[in-house]
One Martini backbone bead per residue (centre of mass of N, CA, C, O) as a GRO file, in nm:
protein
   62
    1UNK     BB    1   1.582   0.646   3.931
    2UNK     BB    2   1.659   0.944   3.908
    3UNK     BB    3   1.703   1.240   4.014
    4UNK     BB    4   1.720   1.541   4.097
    5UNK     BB    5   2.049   1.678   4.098
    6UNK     BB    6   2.199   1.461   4.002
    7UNK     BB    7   2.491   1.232   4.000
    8UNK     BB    8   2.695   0.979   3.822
    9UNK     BB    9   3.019   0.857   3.928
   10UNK     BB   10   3.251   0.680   3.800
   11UNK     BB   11   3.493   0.504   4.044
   12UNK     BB   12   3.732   0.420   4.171
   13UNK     BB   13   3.762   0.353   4.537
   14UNK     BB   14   4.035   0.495   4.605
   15UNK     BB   15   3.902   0.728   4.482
   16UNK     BB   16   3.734   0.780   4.681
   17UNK     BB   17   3.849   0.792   4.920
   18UNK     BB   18   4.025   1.002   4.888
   19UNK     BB   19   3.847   1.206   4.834
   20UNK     BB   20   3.682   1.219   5.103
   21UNK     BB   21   3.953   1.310   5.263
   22UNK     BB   22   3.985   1.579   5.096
   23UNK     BB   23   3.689   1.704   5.210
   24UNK     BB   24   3.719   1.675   5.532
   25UNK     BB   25   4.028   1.841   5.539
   26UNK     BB   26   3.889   2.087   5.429
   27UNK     BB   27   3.599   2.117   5.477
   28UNK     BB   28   3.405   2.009   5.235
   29UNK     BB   29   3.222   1.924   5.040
   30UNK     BB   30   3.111   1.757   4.746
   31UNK     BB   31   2.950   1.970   4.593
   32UNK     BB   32   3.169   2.167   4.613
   33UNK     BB   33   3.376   1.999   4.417
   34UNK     BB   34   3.227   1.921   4.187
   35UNK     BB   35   3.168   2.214   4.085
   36UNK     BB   36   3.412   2.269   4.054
   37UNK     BB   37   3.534   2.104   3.861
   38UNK     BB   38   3.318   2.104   3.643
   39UNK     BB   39   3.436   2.383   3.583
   40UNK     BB   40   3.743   2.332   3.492
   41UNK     BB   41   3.650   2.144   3.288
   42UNK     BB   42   3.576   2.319   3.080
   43UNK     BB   43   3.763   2.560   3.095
   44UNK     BB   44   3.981   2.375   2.981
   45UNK     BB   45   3.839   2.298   2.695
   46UNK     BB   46   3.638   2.576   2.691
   47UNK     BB   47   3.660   2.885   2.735
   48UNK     BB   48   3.430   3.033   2.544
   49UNK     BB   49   3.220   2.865   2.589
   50UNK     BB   50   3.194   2.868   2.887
   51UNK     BB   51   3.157   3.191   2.925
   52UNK     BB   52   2.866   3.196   2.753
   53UNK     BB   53   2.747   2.983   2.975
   54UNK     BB   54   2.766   3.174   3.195
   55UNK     BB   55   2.615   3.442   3.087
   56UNK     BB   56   2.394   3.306   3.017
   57UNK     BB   57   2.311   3.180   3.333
   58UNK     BB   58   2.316   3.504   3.448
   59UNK     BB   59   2.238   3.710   3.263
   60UNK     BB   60   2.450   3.808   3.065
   61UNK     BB   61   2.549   4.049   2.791
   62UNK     BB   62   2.903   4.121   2.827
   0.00000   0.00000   0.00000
């Protein structure tokens, strides 16, 4: 059963390896750049759809 607020992403192993030390090196969550991650994956696909749904969940409506 999957948890609430949680995501499962299947990756490579390198490439999860690679993840985790550059979270580590960083400094950072892994919460914190998969949420950047995926902010930017939206954004670079379509930015006005983006800005849209970002100002309907901020509740901004200019």
């Amino acid at each position: 059963m999957p948890r609430k607020d949680y995501m499962t992403i299947k990756a490579h192993e390198t490439v999860q390896q690679m993840f985790n030390e550059f979270v580590s090196s960083k400094k950072i969550t892994k919460t914190v750049a998969l949420n950047d991650m995926l902010e930017m994956y939206m954004l670079a696909k379509d930015e006005d759809l983006y800005l849209k749904l970002k100002r309907k969940y901020l509740n901004v409506s200019v």
